[in-house]
Amino acid sequence: MKISYKGLKQLIDFQYSPAELDVILTNTGLEVEGIEEKFAVPGGLLGLVIGEVKSCLPHPNADKLKLTKVDIGQSQLLDIVCGAPNVAEGQKVVVATVGAKLYPSEGDAFEIKKSKIRGEVSEGMLCAEDEIGLGKGHAGILVLDTPLANGTPAASYFNLESDYVIEIGLTPNRTDGASHFGVARDIKAINGKEINLPNVEGFKTGNTKTSIKLNVVDTAACPRFCGLEINNITVQPSPDWLKVFLQNIGVNSINNIVDITNYICHFVGQPMHIFDADKIRGKEVIIQKPKEGTIVKTLDGIERKLSGDELAICDAEGPMAIAGVFGGEGSGVSATTKNIFLEVAYFNPDDIRRAATNHSLKTDASFRYERGTDPNMPPYAIKLATSLIQELAGGDICDTLYDIYSKPIEAHNVSLKLKNVDRLIGKTVHKEKVLDILESLDIEVLSIEDGLLELAVPAYRVDVTREADVIEEILRIYGFDQIEESEHLSSSFLSSFPIVTSEDQQSKVSQLLAANGFNEIQTLSIVKPSQNQILEPDEKTTVKLLNPLNEDLSEMRNSLVFSGMECLAYNINRRQKDLKLFEFGRVYFKTETEESVKYSDKQVLGLWITGNKKAETWYENSKPVEFFDLKKYVEKLLASMRCSATGQDDADSDRFEFGITYKLNNKAVAVVGKVRKGLLKKSDVKQDVYYAEIDWAYLLKKYSPEVTFKEISKFPEVRRDLSLLMNKATQFSQVTQVAQKTERKLLKEVNVFDVYEGDKIGADQKSYSVSFILQDAEKTLNDKVIDKTMQRLISSFENELGAIVRR
């Protein structure tokens, strides 16, 4: 919503700058999202000043040019070459100084630069009216008759003050602020000044008899309707002040009649519509809900079929407009309109919201009506509109001002306890201050007794219906920044900390995986017997169905791997080869002894990746996914579940060519690896697949919602690198375990950044290049402590892993 700064100044007296108003309105709940300066003419005549021609001589190299010296209030006169035939010594003129940008009435804008014209220096330009966008005259330069001092900005002479447009992000509960009048009410509550709405007390109906009858059939959907007929108007362009106001707030000027309706809507927050009275068939206006299937052609030229729920403004033959949403094409004001019928109403917000949603129409009118307008505004708005129409379009007012108000909408009655004001705000607000704020918000105090206030909240504050709402109103005017922080924060209630459920954690992990490009799948728990036998050849552990539908679906799965592989094959066969999938599913087992048979199941999480990491582009070739890509995702997932499992190179050989098993308390919590070629062949997958299976049930069991925080060290960390030559079978996880066991206090991170195997070392050896990050939380590390720590680490690697430090 856009608000004119000058428009606000017309309504209420204040001395706040636009920047100060930004802070004030935001603090009252009308959040300012931006402020833009708007000029009355393009460029705002910036860089243009009043000057005086002190001398005017012929140009030595051009017959039609003159050399002038111009005083613009500076210590030196400007040399300006001018080609205007009327330039003469002693004239007051408009001078465009070097750097000024001109916006002519026709053509492109251009900047004034210091230049040479036919060999003579020119330090500006003497301007004609069309060259500065003030008209179309180009016979000569503008010659001014003014006592203003030389150097005075030209905008001051022409009275072309700029305006500021304030953009407000209006929240749905603040429909009372959806206009200049609404914003002015908040300013009034802050500075206590009165609002000066245009006076309509002198309004009178005319002697011309009204020819149009009014019939409000649906009074529930239209509680109040005001109407007035005006004859013999003249439709023409709007005056400049009205055009500028509308254009500044982002509304296109149409003509004087339509522009007045838009002005009323944005100025006082009351939407209205004007019909061509000669196009009202049967000379009757009927407010009702037409039957289902009725067609109305709206102003955008679209024929819309009504559902039977929409309130419409109809004539004797059918709907002319969708009430409160959009006008009709056939009854609107045109250039030939002479007689008009004004409609200003209060509509039930629910009906307007439903109609606007049904037809996907969001207009300035529906924006306000569906949130709730002021039911007491229509009489004033129709009188103000009539006054403007007579001023801008002439016309004869007819003798009947309709105001059908079947059931008046009363103010909201709310009880307020002063002790609850203090309790909810968190600070004692004196009774007198509370009463002052309520009065400034037009909230009437009906009675006060023992700290209990009975209030009447005006109907235009549609969201203020409860005690808490009133306290919120008090607080936003009192000022959130007036509430000091207490030394001991307290609350009148205890927050509840719900138990972490499996569903919560599953959703959290699903979002993590989806954010990393994975898609979730859901597959059957029933698989082919041949698939189970690959991974669990002992049939005593297999769960079989008693009544299988067919032989291929007769056993419960003991792993998710084949379920995902079938999904991969289906997609790959349809040329979707780059895939990341995950599934939360159950696996099933049987334990059979001579005495009994026991069945069990558990929930696991499966992850599959295959194909390329990302699509091929002009600047980068595609790369196939790797084992370490999936390993990274699994470690990220485990970290999100606060699981500090350690990895070992001992993955299940039935499923993987190679891989890692992550263990927590010596129990496998996750396994990651490259799927065996044999399994790929059985699943008809012809590209490499990497699979991870996580024991979700066990991971949940070990998850704790409690988090321990500690202060970040203020002291710098130190990095040291070692190159360790060791047996080829030694895993990096063993290096990490030895390092963390040796140095528990200072060692923060261990990372391998290079691995070498080749002819420069033994065939049964490999070399790890390892970095160690050391940091003390209490002091800066010195070389002596660092060297001592590194020597202990080296000794541990040599003694426990048989490592040799390469120098």
mmCIF file with all atom_site columns, C-alpha atoms in Angstrom, residues 526-683:
data_model
loop_
_atom_site.group_PDB
_atom_site.id
_atom_site.type_symbol
_atom_site.label_atom_id
_atom_site.label_alt_id
_atom_site.label_comp_id
_atom_site.label_asym_id
_atom_site.label_entity_id
_atom_site.label_seq_id
_atom_site.pdbx_PDB_ins_code
_atom_site.Cartn_x
_atom_site.Cartn_y
_atom_site.Cartn_z
_atom_site.occupancy
_atom_site.B_iso_or_equiv
_atom_site.pdbx_formal_charge
_atom_site.auth_seq_id
_atom_site.auth_comp_id
_atom_site.auth_asym_id
_atom_site.auth_atom_id
_atom_site.pdbx_PDB_model_num
ATOM 1   C CA . ILE A 1 526 ? 6.985  -57.745 -0.202  1.00 0.00 ? 526 ILE A CA 1
ATOM 2   C CA . VAL A 1 527 ? 9.834  -58.943 -2.462  1.00 0.00 ? 527 VAL A CA 1
ATOM 3   C CA . LYS A 1 528 ? 10.866 -61.882 -4.604  1.00 0.00 ? 528 LYS A CA 1
ATOM 4   C CA . PRO A 1 529 ? 12.288 -64.866 -2.687  1.00 0.00 ? 529 PRO A CA 1
ATOM 5   C CA . SER A 1 530 ? 15.405 -64.795 -4.879  1.00 0.00 ? 530 SER A CA 1
ATOM 6   C CA . GLN A 1 531 ? 16.255 -61.322 -3.613  1.00 0.00 ? 531 GLN A CA 1
ATOM 7   C CA . ASN A 1 532 ? 16.068 -62.292 0.043   1.00 0.00 ? 532 ASN A CA 1
ATOM 8   C CA . GLN A 1 533 ? 18.178 -65.405 -0.579  1.00 0.00 ? 533 GLN A CA 1
ATOM 9   C CA . ILE A 1 534 ? 21.057 -63.332 -1.960  1.00 0.00 ? 534 ILE A CA 1
ATOM 10  C CA . LEU A 1 535 ? 21.416 -61.478 1.315   1.00 0.00 ? 535 LEU A CA 1
ATOM 11  C CA . GLU A 1 536 ? 20.104 -64.092 3.756   1.00 0.00 ? 536 GLU A CA 1
ATOM 12  C CA . PRO A 1 537 ? 20.456 -67.606 2.331   1.00 0.00 ? 537 PRO A CA 1
ATOM 13  C CA . ASP A 1 538 ? 19.172 -69.277 5.523   1.00 0.00 ? 538 ASP A CA 1
ATOM 14  C CA . GLU A 1 539 ? 15.422 -69.645 4.982   1.00 0.00 ? 539 GLU A CA 1
ATOM 15  C CA . LYS A 1 540 ? 14.916 -70.030 8.734   1.00 0.00 ? 540 LYS A CA 1
ATOM 16  C CA . THR A 1 541 ? 15.305 -66.266 9.094   1.00 0.00 ? 541 THR A CA 1
ATOM 17  C CA . THR A 1 542 ? 13.009 -65.347 6.211   1.00 0.00 ? 542 THR A CA 1
ATOM 18  C CA . VAL A 1 543 ? 9.457  -64.163 6.833   1.00 0.00 ? 543 VAL A CA 1
ATOM 19  C CA . LYS A 1 544 ? 7.151  -65.814 4.277   1.00 0.00 ? 544 LYS A CA 1
ATOM 20  C CA . LEU A 1 545 ? 3.544  -64.970 3.493   1.00 0.00 ? 545 LEU A CA 1
ATOM 21  C CA . LEU A 1 546 ? 0.990  -67.670 4.218   1.00 0.00 ? 546 LEU A CA 1
ATOM 22  C CA . ASN A 1 547 ? -1.236 -66.729 1.282   1.00 0.00 ? 547 ASN A CA 1
ATOM 23  C CA . PRO A 1 548 ? 0.914  -64.954 -1.340  1.00 0.00 ? 548 PRO A CA 1
ATOM 24  C CA . LEU A 1 549 ? -0.811 -63.489 -4.372  1.00 0.00 ? 549 LEU A CA 1
ATOM 25  C CA . ASN A 1 550 ? 1.929  -64.879 -6.608  1.00 0.00 ? 550 ASN A CA 1
ATOM 26  C CA . GLU A 1 551 ? 5.333  -66.515 -6.291  1.00 0.00 ? 551 GLU A CA 1
ATOM 27  C CA . ASP A 1 552 ? 7.256  -63.314 -7.124  1.00 0.00 ? 552 ASP A CA 1
ATOM 28  C CA . LEU A 1 553 ? 5.705  -61.501 -4.156  1.00 0.00 ? 553 LEU A CA 1
ATOM 29  C CA . SER A 1 554 ? 5.772  -64.060 -1.391  1.00 0.00 ? 554 SER A CA 1
ATOM 30  C CA . GLU A 1 555 ? 8.333  -62.913 1.199   1.00 0.00 ? 555 GLU A CA 1
ATOM 31  C CA . MET A 1 556 ? 8.871  -59.890 3.424   1.00 0.00 ? 556 MET A CA 1
ATOM 32  C CA . ARG A 1 557 ? 12.086 -58.027 2.626   1.00 0.00 ? 557 ARG A CA 1
ATOM 33  C CA . ASN A 1 558 ? 15.177 -58.269 4.822   1.00 0.00 ? 558 ASN A CA 1
ATOM 34  C CA . SER A 1 559 ? 16.813 -55.177 3.237   1.00 0.00 ? 559 SER A CA 1
ATOM 35  C CA . LEU A 1 560 ? 15.679 -52.075 1.401   1.00 0.00 ? 560 LEU A CA 1
ATOM 36  C CA . VAL A 1 561 ? 18.373 -52.366 -1.244  1.00 0.00 ? 561 VAL A CA 1
ATOM 37  C CA . PHE A 1 562 ? 16.316 -54.226 -3.872  1.00 0.00 ? 562 PHE A CA 1
ATOM 38  C CA . SER A 1 563 ? 13.240 -52.015 -3.374  1.00 0.00 ? 563 SER A CA 1
ATOM 39  C CA . GLY A 1 564 ? 15.231 -48.947 -4.348  1.00 0.00 ? 564 GLY A CA 1
ATOM 40  C CA . MET A 1 565 ? 17.079 -50.772 -7.146  1.00 0.00 ? 565 MET A CA 1
ATOM 41  C CA . GLU A 1 566 ? 13.780 -51.577 -8.858  1.00 0.00 ? 566 GLU A CA 1
ATOM 42  C CA . CYS A 1 567 ? 12.845 -47.891 -8.682  1.00 0.00 ? 567 CYS A CA 1
ATOM 43  C CA . LEU A 1 568 ? 16.249 -46.933 -10.122 1.00 0.00 ? 568 LEU A CA 1
ATOM 44  C CA . ALA A 1 569 ? 15.855 -49.396 -12.989 1.00 0.00 ? 569 ALA A CA 1
ATOM 45  C CA . TYR A 1 570 ? 12.388 -48.084 -13.831 1.00 0.00 ? 570 TYR A CA 1
ATOM 46  C CA . ASN A 1 571 ? 13.677 -44.497 -14.056 1.00 0.00 ? 571 ASN A CA 1
ATOM 47  C CA . ILE A 1 572 ? 16.934 -45.319 -15.832 1.00 0.00 ? 572 ILE A CA 1
ATOM 48  C CA . ASN A 1 573 ? 15.038 -47.253 -18.510 1.00 0.00 ? 573 ASN A CA 1
ATOM 49  C CA . ARG A 1 574 ? 13.116 -44.024 -19.131 1.00 0.00 ? 574 ARG A CA 1
ATOM 50  C CA . ARG A 1 575 ? 16.284 -41.966 -19.560 1.00 0.00 ? 575 ARG A CA 1
ATOM 51  C CA . GLN A 1 576 ? 16.260 -40.503 -16.036 1.00 0.00 ? 576 GLN A CA 1
ATOM 52  C CA . LYS A 1 577 ? 19.749 -41.597 -15.060 1.00 0.00 ? 577 LYS A CA 1
ATOM 53  C CA . ASP A 1 578 ? 20.855 -39.045 -12.448 1.00 0.00 ? 578 ASP A CA 1
ATOM 54  C CA . LEU A 1 579 ? 19.048 -40.081 -9.282  1.00 0.00 ? 579 LEU A CA 1
ATOM 55  C CA . LYS A 1 580 ? 19.144 -39.554 -5.535  1.00 0.00 ? 580 LYS A CA 1
ATOM 56  C CA . LEU A 1 581 ? 16.489 -41.501 -3.634  1.00 0.00 ? 581 LEU A CA 1
ATOM 57  C CA . PHE A 1 582 ? 15.643 -42.248 -0.034  1.00 0.00 ? 582 PHE A CA 1
ATOM 58  C CA . GLU A 1 583 ? 13.043 -44.361 1.758   1.00 0.00 ? 583 GLU A CA 1
ATOM 59  C CA . PHE A 1 584 ? 11.948 -44.919 5.323   1.00 0.00 ? 584 PHE A CA 1
ATOM 60  C CA . GLY A 1 585 ? 10.787 -48.544 5.417   1.00 0.00 ? 585 GLY A CA 1
ATOM 61  C CA . ARG A 1 586 ? 10.653 -51.679 7.506   1.00 0.00 ? 586 ARG A CA 1
ATOM 62  C CA . VAL A 1 587 ? 12.641 -54.887 7.191   1.00 0.00 ? 587 VAL A CA 1
ATOM 63  C CA . TYR A 1 588 ? 11.466 -58.210 8.639   1.00 0.00 ? 588 TYR A CA 1
ATOM 64  C CA . PHE A 1 589 ? 13.163 -61.167 10.329  1.00 0.00 ? 589 PHE A CA 1
ATOM 65  C CA . LYS A 1 590 ? 12.306 -64.508 11.892  1.00 0.00 ? 590 LYS A CA 1
ATOM 66  C CA . THR A 1 591 ? 14.081 -66.291 14.702  1.00 0.00 ? 591 THR A CA 1
ATOM 67  C CA . GLU A 1 592 ? 13.270 -69.976 14.730  1.00 0.00 ? 592 GLU A CA 1
ATOM 68  C CA . THR A 1 593 ? 14.191 -72.432 17.480  1.00 0.00 ? 593 THR A CA 1
ATOM 69  C CA . GLU A 1 594 ? 12.953 -75.877 18.444  1.00 0.00 ? 594 GLU A CA 1
ATOM 70  C CA . GLU A 1 595 ? 10.696 -74.345 21.089  1.00 0.00 ? 595 GLU A CA 1
ATOM 71  C CA . SER A 1 596 ? 9.282  -71.300 19.272  1.00 0.00 ? 596 SER A CA 1
ATOM 72  C CA . VAL A 1 597 ? 9.239  -68.978 16.304  1.00 0.00 ? 597 VAL A CA 1
ATOM 73  C CA . LYS A 1 598 ? 9.624  -65.252 16.873  1.00 0.00 ? 598 LYS A CA 1
ATOM 74  C CA . TYR A 1 599 ? 9.027  -62.515 14.319  1.00 0.00 ? 599 TYR A CA 1
ATOM 75  C CA . SER A 1 600 ? 10.564 -59.076 14.436  1.00 0.00 ? 600 SER A CA 1
ATOM 76  C CA . ASP A 1 601 ? 10.852 -55.969 12.294  1.00 0.00 ? 601 ASP A CA 1
ATOM 77  C CA . LYS A 1 602 ? 12.613 -52.634 12.461  1.00 0.00 ? 602 LYS A CA 1
ATOM 78  C CA . GLN A 1 603 ? 12.538 -49.388 10.605  1.00 0.00 ? 603 GLN A CA 1
ATOM 79  C CA . VAL A 1 604 ? 15.538 -48.496 8.475   1.00 0.00 ? 604 VAL A CA 1
ATOM 80  C CA . LEU A 1 605 ? 16.434 -45.647 6.155   1.00 0.00 ? 605 LEU A CA 1
ATOM 81  C CA . GLY A 1 606 ? 17.799 -46.416 2.711   1.00 0.00 ? 606 GLY A CA 1
ATOM 82  C CA . LEU A 1 607 ? 19.676 -43.993 0.436   1.00 0.00 ? 607 LEU A CA 1
ATOM 83  C CA . TRP A 1 608 ? 20.620 -44.560 -3.213  1.00 0.00 ? 608 TRP A CA 1
ATOM 84  C CA . ILE A 1 609 ? 22.642 -42.365 -5.570  1.00 0.00 ? 609 ILE A CA 1
ATOM 85  C CA . THR A 1 610 ? 23.595 -43.060 -9.175  1.00 0.00 ? 610 THR A CA 1
ATOM 86  C CA . GLY A 1 611 ? 24.451 -41.249 -12.399 1.00 0.00 ? 611 GLY A CA 1
ATOM 87  C CA . ASN A 1 612 ? 26.043 -37.803 -12.511 1.00 0.00 ? 612 ASN A CA 1
ATOM 88  C CA . LYS A 1 613 ? 26.373 -35.258 -9.736  1.00 0.00 ? 613 LYS A CA 1
ATOM 89  C CA . LYS A 1 614 ? 24.837 -32.526 -11.899 1.00 0.00 ? 614 LYS A CA 1
ATOM 90  C CA . ALA A 1 615 ? 23.882 -31.849 -15.475 1.00 0.00 ? 615 ALA A CA 1
ATOM 91  C CA . GLU A 1 616 ? 26.498 -31.067 -18.105 1.00 0.00 ? 616 GLU A CA 1
ATOM 92  C CA . THR A 1 617 ? 26.942 -27.338 -18.871 1.00 0.00 ? 617 THR A CA 1
ATOM 93  C CA . TRP A 1 618 ? 28.950 -25.246 -21.317 1.00 0.00 ? 618 TRP A CA 1
ATOM 94  C CA . TYR A 1 619 ? 31.524 -24.369 -18.656 1.00 0.00 ? 619 TYR A CA 1
ATOM 95  C CA . GLU A 1 620 ? 31.758 -27.661 -16.779 1.00 0.00 ? 620 GLU A CA 1
ATOM 96  C CA . ASN A 1 621 ? 31.610 -31.335 -17.723 1.00 0.00 ? 621 ASN A CA 1
ATOM 97  C CA . SER A 1 622 ? 29.341 -33.646 -15.806 1.00 0.00 ? 622 SER A CA 1
ATOM 98  C CA . LYS A 1 623 ? 30.981 -35.932 -13.225 1.00 0.00 ? 623 LYS A CA 1
ATOM 99  C CA . PRO A 1 624 ? 29.681 -39.281 -12.002 1.00 0.00 ? 624 PRO A CA 1
ATOM 100 C CA . VAL A 1 625 ? 28.715 -39.651 -8.368  1.00 0.00 ? 625 VAL A CA 1
ATOM 101 C CA . GLU A 1 626 ? 31.266 -41.259 -6.078  1.00 0.00 ? 626 GLU A CA 1
ATOM 102 C CA . PHE A 1 627 ? 31.294 -43.270 -2.903  1.00 0.00 ? 627 PHE A CA 1
ATOM 103 C CA . PHE A 1 628 ? 32.434 -40.201 -0.978  1.00 0.00 ? 628 PHE A CA 1
ATOM 104 C CA . ASP A 1 629 ? 29.373 -38.220 -2.107  1.00 0.00 ? 629 ASP A CA 1
ATOM 105 C CA . LEU A 1 630 ? 27.053 -40.654 -0.347  1.00 0.00 ? 630 LEU A CA 1
ATOM 106 C CA . LYS A 1 631 ? 29.425 -40.920 2.611   1.00 0.00 ? 631 LYS A CA 1
ATOM 107 C CA . LYS A 1 632 ? 29.194 -37.140 3.007   1.00 0.00 ? 632 LYS A CA 1
ATOM 108 C CA . TYR A 1 633 ? 25.387 -37.222 3.031   1.00 0.00 ? 633 TYR A CA 1
ATOM 109 C CA . VAL A 1 634 ? 25.312 -40.020 5.604   1.00 0.00 ? 634 VAL A CA 1
ATOM 110 C CA . GLU A 1 635 ? 27.738 -38.219 7.901   1.00 0.00 ? 635 GLU A CA 1
ATOM 111 C CA . LYS A 1 636 ? 25.683 -35.031 7.584   1.00 0.00 ? 636 LYS A CA 1
ATOM 112 C CA . LEU A 1 637 ? 22.557 -37.007 8.494   1.00 0.00 ? 637 LEU A CA 1
ATOM 113 C CA . LEU A 1 638 ? 24.225 -38.638 11.484  1.00 0.00 ? 638 LEU A CA 1
ATOM 114 C CA . ALA A 1 639 ? 25.479 -35.257 12.662  1.00 0.00 ? 639 ALA A CA 1
ATOM 115 C CA . SER A 1 640 ? 21.935 -33.832 12.457  1.00 0.00 ? 640 SER A CA 1
ATOM 116 C CA . MET A 1 641 ? 20.854 -36.674 14.779  1.00 0.00 ? 641 MET A CA 1
ATOM 117 C CA . ARG A 1 642 ? 23.770 -35.903 17.128  1.00 0.00 ? 642 ARG A CA 1
ATOM 118 C CA . CYS A 1 643 ? 25.295 -39.305 16.490  1.00 0.00 ? 643 CYS A CA 1
ATOM 119 C CA . SER A 1 644 ? 29.077 -39.560 16.907  1.00 0.00 ? 644 SER A CA 1
ATOM 120 C CA . ALA A 1 645 ? 29.488 -42.944 15.216  1.00 0.00 ? 645 ALA A CA 1
ATOM 121 C CA . THR A 1 646 ? 32.906 -43.950 13.906  1.00 0.00 ? 646 THR A CA 1
ATOM 122 C CA . GLY A 1 647 ? 33.470 -45.518 10.488  1.00 0.00 ? 647 GLY A CA 1
ATOM 123 C CA . GLN A 1 648 ? 35.343 -48.775 9.770   1.00 0.00 ? 648 GLN A CA 1
ATOM 124 C CA . ASP A 1 649 ? 36.175 -50.418 6.434   1.00 0.00 ? 649 ASP A CA 1
ATOM 125 C CA . ASP A 1 650 ? 34.185 -53.593 7.016   1.00 0.00 ? 650 ASP A CA 1
ATOM 126 C CA . ALA A 1 651 ? 30.973 -53.189 5.008   1.00 0.00 ? 651 ALA A CA 1
ATOM 127 C CA . ASP A 1 652 ? 28.741 -56.175 4.201   1.00 0.00 ? 652 ASP A CA 1
ATOM 128 C CA . SER A 1 653 ? 30.336 -58.058 1.282   1.00 0.00 ? 653 SER A CA 1
ATOM 129 C CA . ASP A 1 654 ? 26.989 -59.620 0.237   1.00 0.00 ? 654 ASP A CA 1
ATOM 130 C CA . ARG A 1 655 ? 25.782 -56.214 -0.886  1.00 0.00 ? 655 ARG A CA 1
ATOM 131 C CA . PHE A 1 656 ? 28.885 -54.096 -1.447  1.00 0.00 ? 656 PHE A CA 1
ATOM 132 C CA . GLU A 1 657 ? 32.121 -54.215 -3.420  1.00 0.00 ? 657 GLU A CA 1
ATOM 133 C CA . PHE A 1 658 ? 33.559 -51.943 -0.722  1.00 0.00 ? 658 PHE A CA 1
ATOM 134 C CA . GLY A 1 659 ? 32.179 -49.679 1.967   1.00 0.00 ? 659 GLY A CA 1
ATOM 135 C CA . ILE A 1 660 ? 32.201 -48.410 5.518   1.00 0.00 ? 660 ILE A CA 1
ATOM 136 C CA . THR A 1 661 ? 30.217 -49.405 8.580   1.00 0.00 ? 661 THR A CA 1
ATOM 137 C CA . TYR A 1 662 ? 29.498 -46.721 11.174  1.00 0.00 ? 662 TYR A CA 1
ATOM 138 C CA . LYS A 1 663 ? 29.317 -48.015 14.725  1.00 0.00 ? 663 LYS A CA 1
ATOM 139 C CA . LEU A 1 664 ? 28.000 -46.530 17.925  1.00 0.00 ? 664 LEU A CA 1
ATOM 140 C CA . ASN A 1 665 ? 28.762 -48.389 21.151  1.00 0.00 ? 665 ASN A CA 1
ATOM 141 C CA . ASN A 1 666 ? 30.055 -51.293 19.015  1.00 0.00 ? 666 ASN A CA 1
ATOM 142 C CA . LYS A 1 667 ? 26.692 -51.616 17.258  1.00 0.00 ? 667 LYS A CA 1
ATOM 143 C CA . ALA A 1 668 ? 26.330 -50.890 13.532  1.00 0.00 ? 668 ALA A CA 1
ATOM 144 C CA . VAL A 1 669 ? 24.158 -47.819 13.005  1.00 0.00 ? 669 VAL A CA 1
ATOM 145 C CA . ALA A 1 670 ? 24.821 -47.241 9.286   1.00 0.00 ? 670 ALA A CA 1
ATOM 146 C CA . VAL A 1 671 ? 26.527 -48.891 6.344   1.00 0.00 ? 671 VAL A CA 1
ATOM 147 C CA . VAL A 1 672 ? 27.625 -47.156 3.121   1.00 0.00 ? 672 VAL A CA 1
ATOM 148 C CA . GLY A 1 673 ? 29.074 -48.774 0.023   1.00 0.00 ? 673 GLY A CA 1
ATOM 149 C CA . LYS A 1 674 ? 29.167 -49.440 -3.700  1.00 0.00 ? 674 LYS A CA 1
ATOM 150 C CA . VAL A 1 675 ? 26.566 -52.013 -4.736  1.00 0.00 ? 675 VAL A CA 1
ATOM 151 C CA . ARG A 1 676 ? 28.005 -55.281 -6.111  1.00 0.00 ? 676 ARG A CA 1
ATOM 152 C CA . LYS A 1 677 ? 27.892 -55.878 -9.868  1.00 0.00 ? 677 LYS A CA 1
ATOM 153 C CA . GLY A 1 678 ? 25.890 -59.067 -9.318  1.00 0.00 ? 678 GLY A CA 1
ATOM 154 C CA . LEU A 1 679 ? 23.089 -57.204 -7.544  1.00 0.00 ? 679 LEU A CA 1
ATOM 155 C CA . LEU A 1 680 ? 23.052 -54.550 -10.263 1.00 0.00 ? 680 LEU A CA 1
ATOM 156 C CA . LYS A 1 681 ? 22.671 -57.257 -12.904 1.00 0.00 ? 681 LYS A CA 1
ATOM 157 C CA . LYS A 1 682 ? 19.799 -58.943 -11.069 1.00 0.00 ? 682 LYS A CA 1
ATOM 158 C CA . SER A 1 683 ? 18.038 -55.579 -10.834 1.00 0.00 ? 683 SER A CA 1
#
